[in-house]
Amino acid sequence: MHLETALVHTRDELGAARGAMGGSVAAVMTMGALHDGHRALLRAARERADHVITTVFVNPLQFGPNEDFDRYPRTLDADLAICAEAGVDLVFAPDRAEMYPSGEPMVRVNPGPLGERLEGASRPGFFHGVLTVVLKLLQVTRPDLAFFGEKDYQQLTLVRRMVRDLDVPVEIVGVPTVREPDGLALSSRNRYLAPAERQAALTLSAALRAGVEAAAQGRDAEAAARASFDSGTAGGAGLAKLDYLVLTDPDLGPAPARGPGRLLVAAWVGSTRLIDNAAVEVAPAT
Ligand code: PAF
């Protein structure tokens, strides 16, 4: 157990602690409510770098007016314990005024056309908010590496793209999604789910599995995934409402006729919006 995780709330404190770090530095950005998915990010960061900085900030910029900003879980004490256990050197947990001292930023990162599709279509302005805070956190933590979960695949893709397009000197590392034994992808929002909704949420991962299997057999992955979702055989039929289910290439471009692709799904389960995705290998059509 690493007991020397320091907690800082201001940029000045962060700057001083960062300045004292020799060797390589990895950043893991979070909104708190840490779970095993974050533990995997922290572990991966710990393995690659001499120092790990975790940021904990529920970013108001990436929540729409009717979204869950107010009810988003805030669990800093538990988060700190997880960070200490994972060997994190420094936790930066700023408040809103520390991150946005002049109020809402006038200038924001424009995610381009990819930011308007999929999550961006359902959550206007979401990726402007995400990329703006990610860029700010990269500026203040100055990491050599930054780790993001594949669970938020469009976010990971856009962060990679931002770093490339804007010449941000950091290596972005993607970390595979962590799942419950029954397939549910870990998410801080899973704690909103009532038992019947928790069951219905399995519809997403079940649909992805059906799609992955179909693709490998040269069948239509999207159609198979949709049929699985609609059948509700995973449980909780009728409780999960599909937003999108789409096959793309690994960069979220058009679906490949063969080779590697990505299957992405988003659905409402009760009042909770869940997303998931999986790598697929598209075999030639049979
Ligand atoms: O993935 C998240 O938790 C957030 O979108 C991030 C990257 C911490 C930015 O607020």
Coordinates of C-alpha atoms and ligand atoms in Angstrom, one line a residue:
M1 CA 0.0 0.0 0.0
H2 CA 1.3 3.4 -1.1
L3 CA 0.5 5.8 1.8
E4 CA 2.0 8.9 0.4
T5 CA -0.6 10.1 -2.0
A6 CA -0.7 13.8 -1.7
L7 CA -4.0 15.7 -2.2
V8 CA -3.9 19.2 -3.7
H9 CA -6.7 21.5 -4.7
T10 CA -5.0 24.5 -6.4
R11 CA -2.9 24.9 -9.5
D12 CA -0.1 26.5 -7.5
E13 CA 0.1 23.4 -5.2
L14 CA -0.1 21.2 -8.3
G15 CA 2.6 23.2 -10.0
A16 CA 5.0 22.9 -7.0
A17 CA 4.4 19.1 -6.6
R18 CA 4.7 18.5 -10.4
G19 CA 7.9 20.5 -10.5
A20 CA 9.5 18.3 -7.8
M21 CA 8.8 15.1 -9.9
G22 CA 11.8 13.7 -11.6
G23 CA 11.4 11.0 -14.3
S24 CA 8.3 10.2 -16.3
V25 CA 4.8 11.3 -15.3
A26 CA 1.5 9.7 -16.2
A27 CA -1.9 11.4 -15.8
V28 CA -5.2 9.6 -15.2
M29 CA -8.1 12.1 -15.5
T30 CA -11.3 11.2 -13.8
M31 CA -14.6 12.7 -12.5
G32 CA -14.2 10.6 -9.3
A33 CA -16.5 7.9 -8.1
L34 CA -13.6 5.6 -8.9
H35 CA -14.3 1.9 -9.6
D36 CA -12.3 -1.1 -10.9
G37 CA -12.3 0.4 -14.4
H38 CA -10.3 3.4 -12.9
R39 CA -8.1 0.9 -11.0
A40 CA -7.1 -0.6 -14.3
L41 CA -6.2 2.8 -15.6
L42 CA -4.2 3.6 -12.5
R43 CA -2.4 0.2 -12.7
A44 CA -1.5 0.7 -16.3
A45 CA -0.2 4.2 -15.5
R46 CA 1.8 3.0 -12.6
E47 CA 3.4 0.3 -14.8
R48 CA 4.5 2.8 -17.4
A49 CA 5.6 5.9 -15.4
D50 CA 7.7 6.9 -12.4
H51 CA 4.9 9.1 -11.1
V52 CA 1.2 9.1 -11.4
I53 CA -1.1 12.1 -11.1
T54 CA -4.8 11.6 -10.9
T55 CA -7.3 14.4 -11.4
V56 CA -10.7 14.4 -9.8
F57 CA -13.1 17.0 -11.2
V58 CA -16.7 16.8 -12.2
N59 CA -16.5 19.0 -15.2
P60 CA -19.7 21.1 -15.5
L61 CA -18.8 21.9 -19.2
Q62 CA -19.6 18.4 -20.3
F63 CA -23.1 18.1 -18.8
G64 CA -26.2 19.3 -20.6
P65 CA -28.9 21.3 -18.9
N66 CA -31.0 18.2 -18.3
E67 CA -28.1 15.8 -17.4
D68 CA -26.9 14.5 -14.1
F69 CA -24.3 17.1 -13.0
D70 CA -26.0 17.6 -9.6
R71 CA -26.5 14.0 -8.8
Y72 CA -23.2 12.8 -10.2
P73 CA -21.6 10.8 -7.3
R74 CA -18.9 12.7 -5.4
T75 CA -16.8 10.4 -3.3
L76 CA -13.5 12.0 -2.7
D77 CA -12.5 10.1 0.5
A78 CA -13.1 6.7 -1.1
D79 CA -11.4 7.9 -4.3
L80 CA -8.3 8.9 -2.3
A81 CA -8.2 5.5 -0.7
I82 CA -8.3 3.8 -4.1
C83 CA -5.5 6.2 -5.4
A84 CA -3.3 5.4 -2.3
E85 CA -3.8 1.7 -2.8
A86 CA -2.9 2.0 -6.5
G87 CA 0.3 3.9 -5.8
V88 CA -0.8 7.3 -7.1
D89 CA 1.6 10.1 -6.1
L90 CA -0.6 13.1 -6.4
V91 CA -4.3 13.7 -6.6
F92 CA -5.4 17.1 -8.0
A93 CA -9.0 17.8 -7.0
P94 CA -9.8 21.4 -8.0
D95 CA -13.1 23.1 -7.5
R96 CA -15.0 24.9 -10.3
A97 CA -13.5 28.3 -9.6
E98 CA -9.9 26.9 -9.6
M99 CA -10.5 25.2 -13.0
Y100 CA -12.5 28.1 -14.6
P101 CA -11.4 31.2 -12.7
S102 CA -13.0 33.5 -15.3
G103 CA -16.3 31.6 -15.3
E104 CA -17.3 29.5 -18.3
P105 CA -14.5 29.6 -20.9
M106 CA -15.2 31.7 -23.9
V107 CA -12.8 29.7 -26.0
R108 CA -13.4 25.9 -26.2
V109 CA -11.8 23.1 -28.2
N110 CA -13.9 22.3 -31.3
P111 CA -14.0 18.5 -31.7
G112 CA -14.9 18.8 -35.4
P113 CA -17.4 16.7 -37.2
L114 CA -16.7 13.5 -35.2
G115 CA -17.8 15.4 -32.1
E116 CA -21.3 15.9 -33.6
R117 CA -22.0 12.2 -34.2
L118 CA -22.9 9.3 -31.8
E119 CA -22.5 10.7 -28.3
G120 CA -22.2 14.2 -29.7
A121 CA -25.6 13.9 -31.5
S122 CA -27.4 13.0 -28.3
R123 CA -25.4 15.3 -26.1
P124 CA -24.7 18.6 -27.9
G125 CA -21.6 20.4 -26.7
F126 CA -20.5 17.3 -24.8
F127 CA -17.1 16.8 -26.5
H128 CA -16.4 20.6 -26.6
G129 CA -16.6 20.3 -22.8
V130 CA -14.6 17.1 -22.6
L131 CA -11.8 18.2 -24.9
T132 CA -11.6 21.7 -23.3
V133 CA -11.1 20.2 -19.8
V134 CA -8.8 17.5 -21.0
L135 CA -6.6 20.1 -22.7
K136 CA -6.6 22.3 -19.6
L137 CA -5.7 19.3 -17.4
L138 CA -2.9 18.3 -19.8
Q139 CA -1.5 21.9 -19.6
V140 CA -1.5 21.9 -15.8
T141 CA -0.3 18.4 -15.1
R142 CA 2.2 18.3 -18.0
P143 CA 2.3 14.5 -18.2
D144 CA 4.4 12.4 -20.6
L145 CA 1.6 9.9 -20.9
A146 CA -2.2 10.1 -20.2
F147 CA -4.4 7.1 -19.8
F148 CA -8.1 6.9 -21.0
G149 CA -10.5 4.0 -20.9
E150 CA -11.8 2.3 -24.1
K151 CA -15.2 2.3 -22.4
D152 CA -15.5 5.9 -23.6
Y153 CA -14.2 5.0 -27.1
Q154 CA -15.3 8.2 -28.9
Q155 CA -13.7 10.3 -26.1
L156 CA -10.5 8.3 -26.4
T157 CA -10.6 8.7 -30.2
L158 CA -11.2 12.4 -30.0
V159 CA -8.5 12.9 -27.4
R160 CA -6.0 11.1 -29.6
R161 CA -7.0 13.3 -32.5
M162 CA -6.8 16.5 -30.5
V163 CA -3.3 15.7 -29.3
R164 CA -2.2 15.0 -32.8
D165 CA -4.0 17.9 -34.5
L166 CA -2.9 20.5 -31.9
D167 CA 0.6 19.1 -31.3
V168 CA 0.2 18.4 -27.6
P169 CA 3.3 16.7 -26.4
V170 CA 1.8 13.7 -24.6
E171 CA 1.3 10.0 -25.5
I172 CA -2.3 8.9 -25.1
V173 CA -2.7 5.3 -24.0
G174 CA -6.0 3.4 -24.2
V175 CA -6.9 0.9 -21.6
P176 CA -9.4 -2.0 -22.2
T177 CA -12.9 -1.9 -20.6
V178 CA -13.3 -3.7 -17.3
R179 CA -16.5 -5.7 -17.0
E180 CA -18.6 -7.4 -14.3
P181 CA -18.6 -11.2 -14.6
D182 CA -22.0 -11.0 -16.4
G183 CA -20.6 -8.6 -19.0
L184 CA -21.8 -5.2 -17.8
A185 CA -19.1 -2.6 -18.5
L186 CA -18.1 -0.8 -15.3
S187 CA -19.3 2.8 -15.1
S188 CA -19.8 5.4 -12.3
R189 CA -23.3 5.7 -13.6
N190 CA -24.1 2.0 -12.9
R191 CA -24.8 3.0 -9.3
Y192 CA -27.9 4.8 -10.4
L193 CA -29.5 1.5 -11.7
A194 CA -32.3 -0.2 -9.7
P195 CA -32.1 -4.0 -9.7
A196 CA -34.4 -4.5 -12.7
E197 CA -32.5 -1.8 -14.6
R198 CA -29.2 -3.4 -13.7
Q199 CA -30.6 -6.6 -15.4
A200 CA -31.8 -4.6 -18.4
A201 CA -28.4 -3.0 -18.7
L202 CA -27.0 -6.4 -19.8
T203 CA -28.8 -5.8 -23.1
L204 CA -26.0 -3.6 -24.2
S205 CA -23.1 -6.0 -23.7
A206 CA -25.2 -8.9 -25.0
A207 CA -25.9 -7.0 -28.2
L208 CA -22.2 -6.3 -28.6
R209 CA -21.3 -10.0 -28.1
A210 CA -23.9 -11.0 -30.7
G211 CA -22.5 -8.4 -33.1
V212 CA -18.9 -9.5 -32.6
E213 CA -19.8 -13.2 -33.2
A214 CA -21.8 -12.3 -36.3
A215 CA -18.9 -10.2 -37.7
A216 CA -16.5 -13.1 -37.2
Q217 CA -18.8 -15.4 -39.2
G218 CA -19.2 -12.9 -42.1
R219 CA -22.7 -12.0 -41.1
D220 CA -24.1 -8.5 -40.6
A221 CA -22.8 -7.4 -37.2
E222 CA -25.1 -4.4 -36.8
A223 CA -28.2 -6.4 -37.7
A224 CA -27.3 -9.2 -35.3
A225 CA -26.5 -6.8 -32.5
R226 CA -29.8 -4.9 -33.0
A227 CA -31.8 -8.2 -33.1
S228 CA -30.2 -9.2 -29.8
F229 CA -30.9 -5.8 -28.3
D230 CA -34.6 -5.9 -29.5
S231 CA -35.1 -9.4 -28.3
G232 CA -34.3 -8.3 -24.8
T233 CA -33.2 -11.8 -24.0
A234 CA -30.4 -10.5 -21.7
G235 CA -33.2 -9.5 -19.3
G236 CA -35.3 -6.5 -18.4
A237 CA -37.1 -6.5 -21.7
G238 CA -38.6 -3.1 -22.5
L239 CA -36.6 -1.2 -19.9
A240 CA -33.7 -0.5 -22.2
K241 CA -34.3 2.0 -25.1
L242 CA -31.7 2.1 -27.8
D243 CA -30.1 5.4 -28.8
Y244 CA -27.6 4.1 -31.4
L245 CA -25.9 0.9 -32.4
V246 CA -23.4 1.3 -35.1
L247 CA -20.4 -0.5 -36.7
T248 CA -17.5 1.7 -37.6
D249 CA -13.8 1.3 -38.5
P250 CA -11.4 1.6 -35.5
D251 CA -11.2 5.4 -36.0
L252 CA -15.0 5.8 -36.0
G253 CA -15.1 6.2 -39.8
P254 CA -17.4 4.1 -42.1
A255 CA -17.9 0.4 -41.4
P256 CA -15.2 -1.8 -42.9
A257 CA -16.2 -4.5 -45.4
R258 CA -13.6 -6.7 -43.7
G259 CA -10.9 -6.4 -41.0
P260 CA -10.9 -4.5 -37.7
G261 CA -13.9 -2.5 -36.7
R262 CA -15.7 -1.1 -33.6
L263 CA -19.2 -1.8 -32.6
L264 CA -20.7 1.0 -30.4
V265 CA -24.0 1.1 -28.5
A266 CA -25.8 3.7 -26.4
A267 CA -29.1 3.2 -24.6
W268 CA -31.3 4.6 -21.9
V269 CA -32.1 2.3 -19.1
G270 CA -34.7 4.1 -17.0
S271 CA -33.3 7.6 -16.6
T272 CA -29.6 6.4 -16.9
R273 CA -27.8 6.7 -20.2
L274 CA -25.3 3.9 -20.7
I275 CA -22.7 3.3 -23.5
D276 CA -20.5 0.4 -24.4
N277 CA -18.4 -0.8 -27.3
A278 CA -16.3 -3.7 -28.5
A279 CA -13.6 -4.4 -31.1
V280 CA -14.8 -6.6 -34.0
E281 CA -13.0 -8.4 -36.7
V282 CA -15.2 -8.4 -39.8
A283 CA -14.8 -11.6 -41.9
P284 CA -15.7 -11.5 -45.6
A285 CA -19.4 -11.9 -46.1
T286 CA -20.5 -15.6 -46.5
Ligands
PAF1 O1 -14.0 10.2 -18.8 C1 -14.1 11.0 -17.9 O2 -14.3 10.7 -16.7 C2 -14.2 12.5 -18.3 O3 -14.8 12.7 -19.5 C3 -12.8 13.2 -18.2 C4 -11.9 12.6 -19.3 C5 -12.2 13.1 -16.8 C6 -13.0 14.7 -18.6 O4 -13.8 15.3 -17.6

